[in-house]
Structure formats: C-alpha cells, structure tokens
Short mmCIF file of C-alpha atoms in Angstrom, two decimals:
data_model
loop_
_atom_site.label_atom_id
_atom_site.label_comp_id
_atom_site.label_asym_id
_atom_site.label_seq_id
_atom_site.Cartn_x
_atom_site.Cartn_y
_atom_site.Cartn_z
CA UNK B 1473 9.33 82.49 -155.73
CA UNK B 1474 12.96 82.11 -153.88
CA UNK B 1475 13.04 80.30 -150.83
CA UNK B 1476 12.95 82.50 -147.65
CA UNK B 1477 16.00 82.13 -145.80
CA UNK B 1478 14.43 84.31 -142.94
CA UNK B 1479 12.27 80.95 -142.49
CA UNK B 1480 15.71 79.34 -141.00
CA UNK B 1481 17.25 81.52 -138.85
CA UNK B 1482 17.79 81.75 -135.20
CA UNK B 1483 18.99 83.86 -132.30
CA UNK B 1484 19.86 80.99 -130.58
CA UNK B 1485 18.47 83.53 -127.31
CA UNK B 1486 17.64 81.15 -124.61
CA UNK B 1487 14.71 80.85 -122.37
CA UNK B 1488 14.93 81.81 -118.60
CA UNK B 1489 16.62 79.66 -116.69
CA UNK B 1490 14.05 77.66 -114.08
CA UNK B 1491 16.31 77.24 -110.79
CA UNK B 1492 15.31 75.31 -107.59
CA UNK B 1493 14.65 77.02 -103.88
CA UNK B 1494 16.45 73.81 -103.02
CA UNK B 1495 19.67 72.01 -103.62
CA UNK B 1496 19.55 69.16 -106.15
CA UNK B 1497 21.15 66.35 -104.58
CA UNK B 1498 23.15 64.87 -107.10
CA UNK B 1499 25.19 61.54 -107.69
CA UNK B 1500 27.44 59.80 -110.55
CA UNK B 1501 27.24 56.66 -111.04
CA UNK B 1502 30.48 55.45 -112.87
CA UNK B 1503 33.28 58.23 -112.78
CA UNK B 1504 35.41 57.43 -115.90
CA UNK B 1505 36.00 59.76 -118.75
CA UNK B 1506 31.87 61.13 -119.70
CA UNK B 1507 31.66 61.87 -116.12
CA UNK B 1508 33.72 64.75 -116.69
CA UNK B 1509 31.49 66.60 -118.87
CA UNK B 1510 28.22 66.01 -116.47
CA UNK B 1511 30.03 66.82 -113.22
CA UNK B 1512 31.35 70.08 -115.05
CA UNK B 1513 28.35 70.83 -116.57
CA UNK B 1514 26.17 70.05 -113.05
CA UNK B 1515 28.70 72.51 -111.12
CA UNK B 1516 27.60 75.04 -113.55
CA UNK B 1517 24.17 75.29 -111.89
CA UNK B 1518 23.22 77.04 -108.72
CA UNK B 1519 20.79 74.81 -107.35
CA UNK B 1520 23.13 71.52 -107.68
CA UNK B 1521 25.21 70.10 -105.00
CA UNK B 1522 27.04 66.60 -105.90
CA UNK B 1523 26.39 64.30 -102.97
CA UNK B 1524 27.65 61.33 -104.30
CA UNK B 1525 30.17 59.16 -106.54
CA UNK B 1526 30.79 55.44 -107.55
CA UNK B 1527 33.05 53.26 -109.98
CA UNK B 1528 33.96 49.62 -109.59
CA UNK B 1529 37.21 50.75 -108.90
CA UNK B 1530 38.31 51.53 -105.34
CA UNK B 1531 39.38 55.34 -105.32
CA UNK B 1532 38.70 56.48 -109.24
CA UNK B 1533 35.49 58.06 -107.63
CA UNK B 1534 37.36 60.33 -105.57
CA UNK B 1535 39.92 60.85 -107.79
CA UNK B 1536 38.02 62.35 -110.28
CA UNK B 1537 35.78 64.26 -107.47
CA UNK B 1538 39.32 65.96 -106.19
CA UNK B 1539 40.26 66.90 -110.13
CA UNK B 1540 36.59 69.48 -109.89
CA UNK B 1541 37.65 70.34 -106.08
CA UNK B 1542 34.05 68.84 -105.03
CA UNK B 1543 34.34 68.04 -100.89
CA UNK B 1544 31.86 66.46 -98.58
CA UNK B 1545 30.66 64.08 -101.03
CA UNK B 1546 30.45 60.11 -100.12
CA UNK B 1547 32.18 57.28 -102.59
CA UNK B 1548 31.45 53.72 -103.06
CA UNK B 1549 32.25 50.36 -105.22
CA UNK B 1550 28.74 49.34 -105.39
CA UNK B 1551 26.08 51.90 -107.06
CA UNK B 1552 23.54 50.06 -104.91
CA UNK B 1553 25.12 50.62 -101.51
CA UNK B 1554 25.05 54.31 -102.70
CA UNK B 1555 21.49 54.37 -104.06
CA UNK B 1556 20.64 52.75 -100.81
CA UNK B 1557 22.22 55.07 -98.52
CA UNK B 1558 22.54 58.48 -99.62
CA UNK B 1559 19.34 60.90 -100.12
CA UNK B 1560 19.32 61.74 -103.73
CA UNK B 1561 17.21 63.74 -106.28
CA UNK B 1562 19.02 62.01 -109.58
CA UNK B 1563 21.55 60.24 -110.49
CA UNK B 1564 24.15 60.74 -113.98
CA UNK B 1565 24.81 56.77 -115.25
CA UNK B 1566 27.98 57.14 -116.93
CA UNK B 1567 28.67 53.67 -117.35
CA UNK B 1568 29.84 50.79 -119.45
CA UNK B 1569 26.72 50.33 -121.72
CA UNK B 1570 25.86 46.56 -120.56
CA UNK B 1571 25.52 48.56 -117.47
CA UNK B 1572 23.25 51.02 -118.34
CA UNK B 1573 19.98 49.26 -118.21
CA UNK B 1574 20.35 47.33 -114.30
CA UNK B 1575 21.83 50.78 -112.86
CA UNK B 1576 18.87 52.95 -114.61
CA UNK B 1577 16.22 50.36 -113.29
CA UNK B 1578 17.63 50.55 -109.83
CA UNK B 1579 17.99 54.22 -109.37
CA UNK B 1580 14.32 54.53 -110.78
CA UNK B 1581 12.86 51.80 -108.41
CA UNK B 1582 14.50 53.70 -105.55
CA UNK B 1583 12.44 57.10 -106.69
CA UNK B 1584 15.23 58.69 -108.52
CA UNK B 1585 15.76 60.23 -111.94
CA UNK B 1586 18.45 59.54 -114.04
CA UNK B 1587 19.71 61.10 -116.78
CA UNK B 1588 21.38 58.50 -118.44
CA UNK B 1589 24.51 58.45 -120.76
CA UNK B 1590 24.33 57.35 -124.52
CA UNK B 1591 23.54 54.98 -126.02
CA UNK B 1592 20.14 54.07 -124.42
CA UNK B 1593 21.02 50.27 -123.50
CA UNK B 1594 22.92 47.48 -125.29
CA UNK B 1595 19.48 45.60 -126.18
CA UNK B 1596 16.33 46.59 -127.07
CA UNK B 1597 14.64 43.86 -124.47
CA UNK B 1598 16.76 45.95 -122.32
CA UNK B 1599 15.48 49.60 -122.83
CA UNK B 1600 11.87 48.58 -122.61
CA UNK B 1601 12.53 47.40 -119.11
CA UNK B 1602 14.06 50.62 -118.27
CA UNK B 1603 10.61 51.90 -119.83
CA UNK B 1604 8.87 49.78 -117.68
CA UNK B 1605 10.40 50.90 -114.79
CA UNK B 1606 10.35 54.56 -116.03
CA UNK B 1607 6.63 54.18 -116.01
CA UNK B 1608 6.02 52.74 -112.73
CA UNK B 1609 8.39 54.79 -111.10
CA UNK B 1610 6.87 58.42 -111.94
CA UNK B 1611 10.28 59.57 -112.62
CA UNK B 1612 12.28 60.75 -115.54
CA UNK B 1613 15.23 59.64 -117.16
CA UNK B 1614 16.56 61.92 -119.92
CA UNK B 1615 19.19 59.95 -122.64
CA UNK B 1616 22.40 61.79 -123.17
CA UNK B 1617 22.27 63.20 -126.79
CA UNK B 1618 23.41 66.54 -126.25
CA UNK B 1619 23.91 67.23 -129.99
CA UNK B 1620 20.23 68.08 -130.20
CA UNK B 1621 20.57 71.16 -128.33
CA UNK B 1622 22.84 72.64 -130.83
CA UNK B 1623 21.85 75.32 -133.31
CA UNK B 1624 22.51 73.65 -136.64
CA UNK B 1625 21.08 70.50 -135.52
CA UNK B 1626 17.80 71.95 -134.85
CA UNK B 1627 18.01 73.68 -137.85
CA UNK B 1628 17.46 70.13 -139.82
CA UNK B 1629 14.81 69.38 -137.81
CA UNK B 1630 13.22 72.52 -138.59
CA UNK B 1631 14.13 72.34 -142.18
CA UNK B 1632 12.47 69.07 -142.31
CA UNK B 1633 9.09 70.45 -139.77
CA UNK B 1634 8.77 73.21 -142.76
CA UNK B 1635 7.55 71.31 -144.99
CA UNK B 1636 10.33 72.42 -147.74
CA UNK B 1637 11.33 69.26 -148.98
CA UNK B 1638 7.54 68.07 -149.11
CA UNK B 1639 7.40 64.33 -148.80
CA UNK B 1640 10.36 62.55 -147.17
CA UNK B 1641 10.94 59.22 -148.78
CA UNK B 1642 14.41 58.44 -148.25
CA UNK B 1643 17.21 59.46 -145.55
CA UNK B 1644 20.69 58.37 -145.84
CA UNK B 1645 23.24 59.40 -142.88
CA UNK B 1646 26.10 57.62 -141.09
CA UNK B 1647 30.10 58.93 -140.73
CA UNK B 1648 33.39 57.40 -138.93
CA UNK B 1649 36.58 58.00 -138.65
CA UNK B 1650 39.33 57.16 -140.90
CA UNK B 1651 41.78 55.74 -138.56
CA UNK B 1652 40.41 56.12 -134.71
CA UNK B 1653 38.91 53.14 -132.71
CA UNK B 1654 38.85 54.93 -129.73
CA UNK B 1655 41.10 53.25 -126.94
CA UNK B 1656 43.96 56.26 -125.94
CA UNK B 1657 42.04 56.73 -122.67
CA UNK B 1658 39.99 53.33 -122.34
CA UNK B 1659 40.18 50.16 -123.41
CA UNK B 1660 36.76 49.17 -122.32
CA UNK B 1661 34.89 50.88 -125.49
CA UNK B 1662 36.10 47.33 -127.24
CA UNK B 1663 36.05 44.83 -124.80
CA UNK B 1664 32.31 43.15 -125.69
CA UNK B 1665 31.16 42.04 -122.04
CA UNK B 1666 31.17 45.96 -121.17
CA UNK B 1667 30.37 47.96 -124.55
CA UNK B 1668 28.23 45.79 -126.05
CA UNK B 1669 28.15 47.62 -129.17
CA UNK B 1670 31.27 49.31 -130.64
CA UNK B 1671 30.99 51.71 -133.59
CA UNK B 1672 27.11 51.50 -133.81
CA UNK B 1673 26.86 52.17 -130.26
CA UNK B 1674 29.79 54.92 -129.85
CA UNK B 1675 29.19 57.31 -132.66
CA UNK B 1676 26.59 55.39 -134.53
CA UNK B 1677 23.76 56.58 -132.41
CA UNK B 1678 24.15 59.75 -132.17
CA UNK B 1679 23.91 59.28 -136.55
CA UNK B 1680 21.31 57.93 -135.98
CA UNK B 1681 19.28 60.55 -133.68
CA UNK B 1682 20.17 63.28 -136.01
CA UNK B 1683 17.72 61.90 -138.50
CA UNK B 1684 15.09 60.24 -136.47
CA UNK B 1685 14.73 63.16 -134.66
CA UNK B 1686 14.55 65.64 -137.28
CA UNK B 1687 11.74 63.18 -139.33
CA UNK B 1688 9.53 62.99 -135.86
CA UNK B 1689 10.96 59.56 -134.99
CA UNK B 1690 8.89 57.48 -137.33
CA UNK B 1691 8.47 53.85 -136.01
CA UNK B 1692 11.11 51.53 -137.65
CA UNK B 1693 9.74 48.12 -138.89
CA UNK B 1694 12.04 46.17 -140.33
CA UNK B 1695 16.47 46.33 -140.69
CA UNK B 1696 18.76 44.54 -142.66
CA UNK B 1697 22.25 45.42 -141.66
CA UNK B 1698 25.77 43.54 -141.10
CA UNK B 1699 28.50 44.97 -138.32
CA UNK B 1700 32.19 43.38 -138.67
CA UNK B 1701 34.97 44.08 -137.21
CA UNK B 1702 37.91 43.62 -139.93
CA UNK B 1703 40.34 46.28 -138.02
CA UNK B 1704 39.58 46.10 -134.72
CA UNK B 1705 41.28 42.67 -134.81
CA UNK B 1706 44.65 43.70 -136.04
CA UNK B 1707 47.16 45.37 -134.28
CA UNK B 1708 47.96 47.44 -136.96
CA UNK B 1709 44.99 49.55 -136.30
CA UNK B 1710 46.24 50.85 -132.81
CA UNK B 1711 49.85 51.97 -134.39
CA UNK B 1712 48.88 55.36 -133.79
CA UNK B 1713 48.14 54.90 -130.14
CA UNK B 1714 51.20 51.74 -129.33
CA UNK B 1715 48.68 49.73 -128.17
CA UNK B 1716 49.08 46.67 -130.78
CA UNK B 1717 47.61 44.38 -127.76
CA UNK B 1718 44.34 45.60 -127.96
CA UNK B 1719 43.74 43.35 -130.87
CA UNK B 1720 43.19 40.66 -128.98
CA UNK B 1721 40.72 42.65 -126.66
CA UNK B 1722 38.37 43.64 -129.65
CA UNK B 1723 35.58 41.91 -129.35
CA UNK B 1724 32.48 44.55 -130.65
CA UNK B 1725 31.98 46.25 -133.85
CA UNK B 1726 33.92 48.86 -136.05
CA UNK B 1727 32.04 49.01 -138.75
CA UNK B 1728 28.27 48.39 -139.54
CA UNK B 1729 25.85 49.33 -142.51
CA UNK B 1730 22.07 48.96 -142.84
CA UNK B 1731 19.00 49.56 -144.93
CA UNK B 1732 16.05 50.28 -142.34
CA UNK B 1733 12.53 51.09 -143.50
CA UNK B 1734 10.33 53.22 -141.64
CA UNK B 1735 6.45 54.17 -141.00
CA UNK B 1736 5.04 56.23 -143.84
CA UNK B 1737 7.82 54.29 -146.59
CA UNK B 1738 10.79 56.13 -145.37
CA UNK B 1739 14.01 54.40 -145.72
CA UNK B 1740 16.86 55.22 -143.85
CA UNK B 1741 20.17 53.98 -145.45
CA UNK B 1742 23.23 53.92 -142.84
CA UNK B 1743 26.60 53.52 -142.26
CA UNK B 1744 29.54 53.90 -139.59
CA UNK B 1745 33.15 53.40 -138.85
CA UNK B 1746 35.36 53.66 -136.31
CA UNK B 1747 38.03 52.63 -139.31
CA UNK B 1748 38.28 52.58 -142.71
CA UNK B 1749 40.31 54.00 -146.23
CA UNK B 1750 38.23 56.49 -146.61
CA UNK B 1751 37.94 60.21 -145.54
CA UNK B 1752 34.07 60.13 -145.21
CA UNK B 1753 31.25 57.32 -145.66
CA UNK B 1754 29.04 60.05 -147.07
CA UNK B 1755 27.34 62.76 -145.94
CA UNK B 1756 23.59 63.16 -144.73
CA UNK B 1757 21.12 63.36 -147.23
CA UNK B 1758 17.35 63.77 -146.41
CA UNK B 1759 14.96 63.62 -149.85
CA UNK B 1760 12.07 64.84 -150.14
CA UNK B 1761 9.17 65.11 -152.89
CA UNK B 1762 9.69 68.79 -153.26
CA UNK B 1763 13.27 69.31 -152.44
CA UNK B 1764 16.39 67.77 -150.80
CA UNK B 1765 18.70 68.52 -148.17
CA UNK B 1766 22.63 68.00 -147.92
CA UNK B 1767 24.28 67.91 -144.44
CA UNK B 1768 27.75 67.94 -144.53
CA UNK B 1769 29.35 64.80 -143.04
CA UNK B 1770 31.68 64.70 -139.35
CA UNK B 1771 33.13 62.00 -138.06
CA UNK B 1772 30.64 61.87 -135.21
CA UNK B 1773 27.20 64.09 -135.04
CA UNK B 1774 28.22 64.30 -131.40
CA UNK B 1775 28.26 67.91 -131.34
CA UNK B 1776 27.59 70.65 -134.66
CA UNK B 1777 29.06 70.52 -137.86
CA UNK B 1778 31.50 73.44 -139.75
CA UNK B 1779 29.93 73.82 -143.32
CA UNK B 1780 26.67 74.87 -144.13
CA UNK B 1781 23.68 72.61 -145.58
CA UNK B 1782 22.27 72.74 -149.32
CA UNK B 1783 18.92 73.02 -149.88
CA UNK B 1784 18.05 71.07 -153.60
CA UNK B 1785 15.10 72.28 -155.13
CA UNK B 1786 13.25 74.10 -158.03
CA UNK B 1787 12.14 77.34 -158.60
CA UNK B 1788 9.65 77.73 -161.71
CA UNK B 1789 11.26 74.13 -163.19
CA UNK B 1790 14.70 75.04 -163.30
CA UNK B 1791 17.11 73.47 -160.54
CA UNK B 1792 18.52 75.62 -157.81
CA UNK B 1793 20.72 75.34 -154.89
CA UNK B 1794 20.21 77.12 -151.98
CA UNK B 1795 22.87 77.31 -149.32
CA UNK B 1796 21.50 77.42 -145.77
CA UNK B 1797 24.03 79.71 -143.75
CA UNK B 1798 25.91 77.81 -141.24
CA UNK B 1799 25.05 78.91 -137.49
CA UNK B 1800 27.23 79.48 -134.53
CA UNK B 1801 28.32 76.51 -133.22
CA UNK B 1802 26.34 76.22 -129.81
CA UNK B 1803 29.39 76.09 -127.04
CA UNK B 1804 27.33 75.16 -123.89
CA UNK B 1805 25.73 71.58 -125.33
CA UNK B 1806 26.73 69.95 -122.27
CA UNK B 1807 25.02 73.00 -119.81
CA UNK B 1808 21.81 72.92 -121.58
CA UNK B 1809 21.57 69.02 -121.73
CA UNK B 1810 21.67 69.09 -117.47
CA UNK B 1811 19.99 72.44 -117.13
CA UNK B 1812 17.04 70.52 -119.18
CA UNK B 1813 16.67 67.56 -117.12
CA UNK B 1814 17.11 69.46 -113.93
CA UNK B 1815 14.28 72.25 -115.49
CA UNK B 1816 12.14 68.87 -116.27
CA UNK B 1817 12.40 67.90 -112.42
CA UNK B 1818 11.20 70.99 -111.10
CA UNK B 1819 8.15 71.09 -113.31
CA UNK B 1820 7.19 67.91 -114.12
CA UNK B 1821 7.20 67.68 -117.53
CA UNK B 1822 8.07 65.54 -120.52
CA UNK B 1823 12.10 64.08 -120.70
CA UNK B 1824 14.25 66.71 -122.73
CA UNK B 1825 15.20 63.78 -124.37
CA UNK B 1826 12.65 61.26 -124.19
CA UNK B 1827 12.93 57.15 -123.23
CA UNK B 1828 9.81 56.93 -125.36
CA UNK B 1829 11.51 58.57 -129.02
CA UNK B 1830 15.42 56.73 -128.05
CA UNK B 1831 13.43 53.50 -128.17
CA UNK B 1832 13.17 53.53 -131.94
CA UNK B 1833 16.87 54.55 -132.03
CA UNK B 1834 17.77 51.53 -129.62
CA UNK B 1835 15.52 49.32 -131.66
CA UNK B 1836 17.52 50.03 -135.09
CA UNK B 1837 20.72 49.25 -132.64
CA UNK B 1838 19.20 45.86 -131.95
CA UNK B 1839 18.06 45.41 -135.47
CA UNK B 1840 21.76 45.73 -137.32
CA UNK B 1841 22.91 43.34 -134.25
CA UNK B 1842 19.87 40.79 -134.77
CA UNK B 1843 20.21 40.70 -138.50
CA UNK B 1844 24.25 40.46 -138.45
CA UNK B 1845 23.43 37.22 -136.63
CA UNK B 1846 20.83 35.97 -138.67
CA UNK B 1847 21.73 36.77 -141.74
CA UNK B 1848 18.69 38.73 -143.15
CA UNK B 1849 16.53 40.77 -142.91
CA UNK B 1850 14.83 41.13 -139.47
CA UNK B 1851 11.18 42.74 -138.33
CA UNK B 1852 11.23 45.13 -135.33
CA UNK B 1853 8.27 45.03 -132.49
CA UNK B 1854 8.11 47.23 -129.61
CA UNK B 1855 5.20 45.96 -127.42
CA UNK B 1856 3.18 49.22 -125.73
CA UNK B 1857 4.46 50.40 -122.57
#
C-alpha cells in the first residue's frame, strides 16, 4: 500500500488568538541586534506595552527604543536597577550568553517571566539553576527557538510521531556556513568571556532542537565530541567583512563534531561550522527500522528550509522514494514565538518551549565542551529538579 501523503499535510490555520483585558508590561533586557525581532514581534500584540529597556551601554537602550518609535518607556545600565524598580509582567533576555543564566535567575526571583533568548545558558550547571529558580518561582520562562513554530519543522516531528519510519536508531544532523563567522554587526559572538560558545552555541543549537524535538527529547547519556577553532584565528577568515583584527578576538568555537547516544539506543551524529571548504556538512537524516527520512540541509535550522524531505522506504520489498511536498514557509515565526509565551501567561500553562526539554539540548552543549577538554568520551547527569 502507498504511503498516504494526506497523513502530512497542514493548513497551517491557526488557533484563536488568547489576548489580555490588561496591558502586559513588558521589558528587554539587553537591546543589541535579537532585540529587534522581540520588540517587533511584542508591538505586534494588542495587549503589550514595553515599559522598559537595558544594555551595559549608556544610551543603546534608547536608541534602539527610538528606531520602533516606543515613548514613555524607562532605560538603565544595570538590569537589576530595572528589575528592581519598574512593575513588570516579563522580561525578553537578549543577552550575551554568559549572561543569560544570572539575568534569567534574577528576573524569576523577582516574580517575573522571561522568555529567554537562545541558547539556553553557556553551562549545563548553569541551566539547572535557572530550573531551580524556574521552579521556586511559579513562573515561566520560554527558550527562544522560534524555528519550531514553522510548518516544515513540525512536519518532521510529525513524520517522526507517525510512526512511519518505525524504530529510530540513528539521527545525524548539523550544517554551517561556508565562509561566515558572524561578526559584520558584533564582535561579541567571538569574544569567549561573553559567548561562551561560538558555532555550537550560535547555529548549533538550533541543529540540535530540530532533532531532539522531533524524537520526543530522549535523555542524552553520554557525548564524545571535539570543537576547534582553526579559522576563527586567522585573519583571513574576516576578508569578506575587513575586519582581519578580529583574529585576535576569537576566542570560542567555529567548528565542533560529536557522536551522542541517547535513551532507547539512539545515536545522534553532529556537526557544525561557522567555516569551512565545503558547501554543506550534510544534511539531516533520521533512520528508522521501517523507513528513513532526508531533510535537506541550511546553513542554520533557524527558520524553514526550501526543498522538500524524502521519505525512504518499501512498498511490498521493493525500494521507493517518496517526496514529502515542501510547505509554505511560515512568515510570522517571530509573532507566534511571543504570542505563545504571552498566551502561556494568561492561562497558566506549560512553556511553549519548555526549560525542562532545552535541558537535554544544553546538556549535549556542555557535553562537546566537557569532552573537547578531556579528551574522551564524557557521561551526562542531570540531577531531578
């Protein structure tokens, strides 16, 4: 019998739209280039008013406030000082990633949700005391990986949910870019005592996600990986951008690779790049005991993808490929990420994307870093929460 393509379509029609009687009270807590796409996507909704804005840098907040035409709204240096003083519902942390953890932790103790930016934390130590503090809070914080609000995306996962490819024993994803450590409009994505992470933490998470969250988010248990940074050290890898300088600013990762195994004997084989001779570092393969699935590759998973998945299987013994049509690309990622979170408020329920499934992500993250230290292979433990 041929596969039902019927089973793997979508209208993409959305739900209605749960708004406030009141005004959330909003603030952003770094305003650098991410901000952007929050405080657009927050001035999209009705029941939103931004309150509030901070960056370490005297007058970037209200900078970037004047570039959306927001007024009334109060800036400050220190995101505690604004925590402290203005009346908020949540709070957007966009930013550096060491950062991420302390400003989460803060806005949470001070009865605030927080929908924070990708990746979760730099560490995984790090994330489970933002779980910690989740917990004892009451409050939410939602992690930024918009990507799994778009059509195609959700398509794997419900590829995957179908039981089509029977058995999943072994996942292999990752991408990068050929020539494109990413320092045009910051420098600060490279410099280690604010990013923490560089490729693996950039675009290497969001791989990452696409997979996990499409398999359930199976616990991982053990990684051996290795992140270098060959190119980020040489100037010849900013020609593009004249910025031969920032070789002596690199100080994270542009490339990392990893074998991680998984609850129920999945492996997950992965690799990134911010830089490298190559076009593509593969494209995403899930395999199953009944089938297969081909995903082709991007540069980034940070949004859809432009040609449509291959289903491998059989059909009475003989091999067949089955092409899954491609879906619109979802354009509003960025309105249904906040609209989630701000829906998730109002009723109390569950994270749209949840501190409690990114752990696993953040815990391969800390995995490829442990193990490039070590030198082998390392085991993963998550203590319960």
């Amino acid at each position: 019998m041929a596969i039902d393509m019927n089973d793997f379509s979508t209208n993409q029609v959305e739900g209605a739209k749960i708004v406030s009687d009141k005004k959330f009270r909003i603030g952003i807590i770094g305003t650098g280039g991410i901000s952007g796409a929050h405080i657009r996507a927050y001035l999209e909704q009705p029941d939103v008013e931004i309150v509030a804005g901070c960056d370490l840098i005297p007058g970037k907040a209200e900078e970037k406030f004047a570039e959306f035409e927001i007024e009334g709204a109060k800036y400050f240096t220190d995101y505690k000082e604004m925590i402290d003083t203005v009346e908020m519902d949540a709070v957007s942390v966009c930013t550096y990633n060491c950062t991420h953890a302390e400003c989460t932790i803060y806005a949470l103790e001070h009865g605030m949700n927080v929908l924070l930016e990708k990746p979760f934390t730099v560490t995984l130590d790090e994330a489970i005391e933002v779980m910690k503090a989740e917990k004892k809070s009451g409050k939410i914080v939602s992690v930024g990986f918009q990507p799994r609000f778009d059509a195609n995306m959700q398509m794997i996962k419900k590829i995957v949910e179908s039981g089509e490819l029977g058995r999943i024993y072994y996942v292999q994803t990752g991408g990068g870019r050929r020539h494109g450590i990413p320092v045009s409009w910051s420098e600060t994505f490279i410099e280690g005592d604010k990013a923490g992470l560089g490729a693996l933490g950039d675009i290497g998470c969001y791989s990452i996600d696409l997979v996990m969250n499409a398999l359930g988010n199976p616990k991982p248990l053990t990684v051996t990986g290795m992140a270098t940074d060959y190119f980020g050290k040489t100037p010849e890898a900013y020609a593009k951008v004249g910025k031969p300088e920032c070789a002596e600013k690199f100080s994270v990762d542009d490339f990392a690779s990893a074998y991680i195994r998984l609850e129920g004997d999945i492996i997950l084989d992965f690799r990134i790049a911010w830089y490298m001779h190559l076009d593509t570092s593969g494209d995403t393969i899930i395999m199953g005991t009944k089938g297969s699935l081909r995903v082709p590759s991007t540069e980034c998973w940070n949004g859809s993808f432009d040609k449509p998945m291959t289903i491998y299987h059989d059909v009475a013994g003989t091999p067949v490929e089955t092409v899954v049509p491609l879906l619109p690309e979802t354009k509003d990622l960025w309105n249904r990420k906040i609209r989630s979170f701000l829906d998730a408020i109002i009723t109390g329920s569950q994270a749209p994307v949840p501190t409690k499934e990114i752990i696993y992500n953040q815990a391969i993250l800390d995995g490829i870093s442990r193990s490039t230290k070590a030198r082998r292979e390392v085991e993963i433990e998550i203590p319960e929460i």
